[in-house]
């Protein structure tokens, strides 16, 4: 018996992407709600949005979850961009509220 994994069809691969995107949208909303809570705390305590030590801690912790070396650099870009969006959201929240 052949132990090779069957190559998914284009439609199957696109469906897998769609499922991942839907899950990521839910998690993005959850993350940004937590970011809003962080911003509210920072505003109440007079803390700045950017904390370089925490930023590096988050990036390192998240990078440790990536086991596929082929996508490590892409994930690093993804998490850095996510952090940038989070900082923008915090800055807007702190200005408006």
PDB file of C-alpha atoms in Angstrom:
ATOM      1  CA  UNK A   1       0.000   0.000   0.000  1.00  0.00           C
ATOM      2  CA  UNK A   2       1.257   3.455  -0.887  1.00  0.00           C
ATOM      3  CA  UNK A   3       1.874   5.678   2.157  1.00  0.00           C
ATOM      4  CA  UNK A   4       2.026   8.916   0.179  1.00  0.00           C
ATOM      5  CA  UNK A   5      -0.385  11.606   1.217  1.00  0.00           C
ATOM      6  CA  UNK A   6      -2.940  12.485  -1.452  1.00  0.00           C
ATOM      7  CA  UNK A   7      -2.523  15.937  -2.945  1.00  0.00           C
ATOM      8  CA  UNK A   8      -5.650  17.992  -2.203  1.00  0.00           C
ATOM      9  CA  UNK A   9      -7.572  19.373  -5.141  1.00  0.00           C
ATOM     10  CA  UNK A  10      -7.558  23.109  -5.763  1.00  0.00           C
ATOM     11  CA  UNK A  11     -11.094  23.327  -4.422  1.00  0.00           C
ATOM     12  CA  UNK A  12     -10.159  21.420  -1.257  1.00  0.00           C
ATOM     13  CA  UNK A  13      -7.141  23.664  -0.692  1.00  0.00           C
ATOM     14  CA  UNK A  14      -9.239  26.793  -1.184  1.00  0.00           C
ATOM     15  CA  UNK A  15     -11.875  25.451   1.207  1.00  0.00           C
ATOM     16  CA  UNK A  16      -9.161  24.847   3.810  1.00  0.00           C
ATOM     17  CA  UNK A  17      -8.001  28.444   3.368  1.00  0.00           C
ATOM     18  CA  UNK A  18     -11.574  29.698   3.722  1.00  0.00           C
ATOM     19  CA  UNK A  19     -12.003  27.727   6.963  1.00  0.00           C
ATOM     20  CA  UNK A  20      -8.703  29.066   8.314  1.00  0.00           C
ATOM     21  CA  UNK A  21      -9.676  32.636   7.348  1.00  0.00           C
ATOM     22  CA  UNK A  22     -13.028  32.299   9.121  1.00  0.00           C
ATOM     23  CA  UNK A  23     -11.341  31.015  12.274  1.00  0.00           C
ATOM     24  CA  UNK A  24      -8.751  33.807  12.087  1.00  0.00           C
ATOM     25  CA  UNK A  25     -11.508  36.433  11.794  1.00  0.00           C
ATOM     26  CA  UNK A  26     -13.106  35.165  15.001  1.00  0.00           C
ATOM     27  CA  UNK A  27      -9.741  35.103  16.769  1.00  0.00           C
ATOM     28  CA  UNK A  28      -8.871  38.576  15.450  1.00  0.00           C
ATOM     29  CA  UNK A  29     -12.036  39.973  17.010  1.00  0.00           C
ATOM     30  CA  UNK A  30     -11.207  38.236  20.285  1.00  0.00           C
ATOM     31  CA  UNK A  31      -7.646  39.581  20.179  1.00  0.00           C
ATOM     32  CA  UNK A  32      -8.748  43.134  19.429  1.00  0.00           C
ATOM     33  CA  UNK A  33     -11.275  43.059  22.277  1.00  0.00           C
ATOM     34  CA  UNK A  34      -8.396  42.150  24.596  1.00  0.00           C
ATOM     35  CA  UNK A  35      -6.278  44.909  23.006  1.00  0.00           C
ATOM     36  CA  UNK A  36      -9.091  47.370  23.783  1.00  0.00           C
ATOM     37  CA  UNK A  37      -9.006  46.217  27.428  1.00  0.00           C
ATOM     38  CA  UNK A  38      -5.238  46.710  27.508  1.00  0.00           C
ATOM     39  CA  UNK A  39      -5.659  50.205  26.043  1.00  0.00           C
ATOM     40  CA  UNK A  40      -8.267  51.093  28.672  1.00  0.00           C
ATOM     41  CA  UNK A  41      -5.912  49.944  31.438  1.00  0.00           C
ATOM     42  CA  UNK A  42      -2.953  51.823  29.952  1.00  0.00           C
ATOM     43  CA  UNK A  43      -5.031  54.982  29.612  1.00  0.00           C
ATOM     44  CA  UNK A  44      -6.260  54.766  33.207  1.00  0.00           C
ATOM     45  CA  UNK A  45      -2.715  54.198  34.462  1.00  0.00           C
ATOM     46  CA  UNK A  46      -1.084  56.779  32.193  1.00  0.00           C
ATOM     47  CA  UNK A  47       1.047  54.150  30.466  1.00  0.00           C
ATOM     48  CA  UNK A  48       2.335  54.433  26.909  1.00  0.00           C
ATOM     49  CA  UNK A  49       0.977  52.250  24.115  1.00  0.00           C
ATOM     50  CA  UNK A  50       4.365  50.862  23.120  1.00  0.00           C
ATOM     51  CA  UNK A  51       6.218  48.548  25.501  1.00  0.00           C
ATOM     52  CA  UNK A  52       9.266  47.184  23.648  1.00  0.00           C
ATOM     53  CA  UNK A  53       9.978  44.483  26.230  1.00  0.00           C
ATOM     54  CA  UNK A  54       6.407  43.158  26.051  1.00  0.00           C
ATOM     55  CA  UNK A  55       6.474  43.367  22.256  1.00  0.00           C
ATOM     56  CA  UNK A  56       9.574  41.165  22.051  1.00  0.00           C
ATOM     57  CA  UNK A  57       8.085  38.762  24.596  1.00  0.00           C
ATOM     58  CA  UNK A  58       4.903  38.368  22.529  1.00  0.00           C
ATOM     59  CA  UNK A  59       6.808  37.885  19.278  1.00  0.00           C
ATOM     60  CA  UNK A  60       9.145  35.279  20.789  1.00  0.00           C
ATOM     61  CA  UNK A  61       6.284  33.405  22.447  1.00  0.00           C
ATOM     62  CA  UNK A  62       4.265  33.299  19.239  1.00  0.00           C
ATOM     63  CA  UNK A  63       7.241  32.320  17.091  1.00  0.00           C
ATOM     64  CA  UNK A  64       7.782  29.309  19.352  1.00  0.00           C
ATOM     65  CA  UNK A  65       4.494  27.866  18.040  1.00  0.00           C
ATOM     66  CA  UNK A  66       5.728  27.759  14.446  1.00  0.00           C
ATOM     67  CA  UNK A  67       7.351  24.433  13.645  1.00  0.00           C
ATOM     68  CA  UNK A  68       7.499  24.750   9.845  1.00  0.00           C
ATOM     69  CA  UNK A  69      10.798  26.448   9.002  1.00  0.00           C
ATOM     70  CA  UNK A  70       9.526  27.277   5.510  1.00  0.00           C
ATOM     71  CA  UNK A  71       6.990  29.741   6.919  1.00  0.00           C
ATOM     72  CA  UNK A  72       8.815  31.128   9.982  1.00  0.00           C
ATOM     73  CA  UNK A  73       9.811  34.369   8.259  1.00  0.00           C
ATOM     74  CA  UNK A  74       6.283  34.848   6.911  1.00  0.00           C
ATOM     75  CA  UNK A  75       4.786  34.306  10.345  1.00  0.00           C
ATOM     76  CA  UNK A  76       7.247  36.794  11.824  1.00  0.00           C
ATOM     77  CA  UNK A  77       5.986  39.387   9.336  1.00  0.00           C
ATOM     78  CA  UNK A  78       2.392  38.427  10.144  1.00  0.00           C
ATOM     79  CA  UNK A  79       2.809  38.778  13.920  1.00  0.00           C
ATOM     80  CA  UNK A  80       4.734  42.053  13.584  1.00  0.00           C
ATOM     81  CA  UNK A  81       1.967  43.488  11.405  1.00  0.00           C
ATOM     82  CA  UNK A  82      -0.646  42.248  13.875  1.00  0.00           C
ATOM     83  CA  UNK A  83       1.256  44.032  16.647  1.00  0.00           C
ATOM     84  CA  UNK A  84       1.318  47.231  14.559  1.00  0.00           C
ATOM     85  CA  UNK A  85      -2.450  47.065  14.058  1.00  0.00           C
ATOM     86  CA  UNK A  86      -2.885  46.512  17.787  1.00  0.00           C
ATOM     87  CA  UNK A  87      -0.802  49.586  18.592  1.00  0.00           C
ATOM     88  CA  UNK A  88      -2.795  51.673  16.109  1.00  0.00           C
ATOM     89  CA  UNK A  89      -6.033  50.476  17.670  1.00  0.00           C
ATOM     90  CA  UNK A  90      -4.769  51.295  21.172  1.00  0.00           C
ATOM     91  CA  UNK A  91      -3.651  54.753  20.085  1.00  0.00           C
ATOM     92  CA  UNK A  92      -7.044  55.480  18.509  1.00  0.00           C
ATOM     93  CA  UNK A  93      -8.888  54.122  21.527  1.00  0.00           C
ATOM     94  CA  UNK A  94      -6.807  56.207  23.936  1.00  0.00           C
ATOM     95  CA  UNK A  95      -7.338  59.374  21.889  1.00  0.00           C
ATOM     96  CA  UNK A  96     -11.095  58.962  21.533  1.00  0.00           C
ATOM     97  CA  UNK A  97     -12.263  57.598  24.858  1.00  0.00           C
TER      98      UNK A  97
END
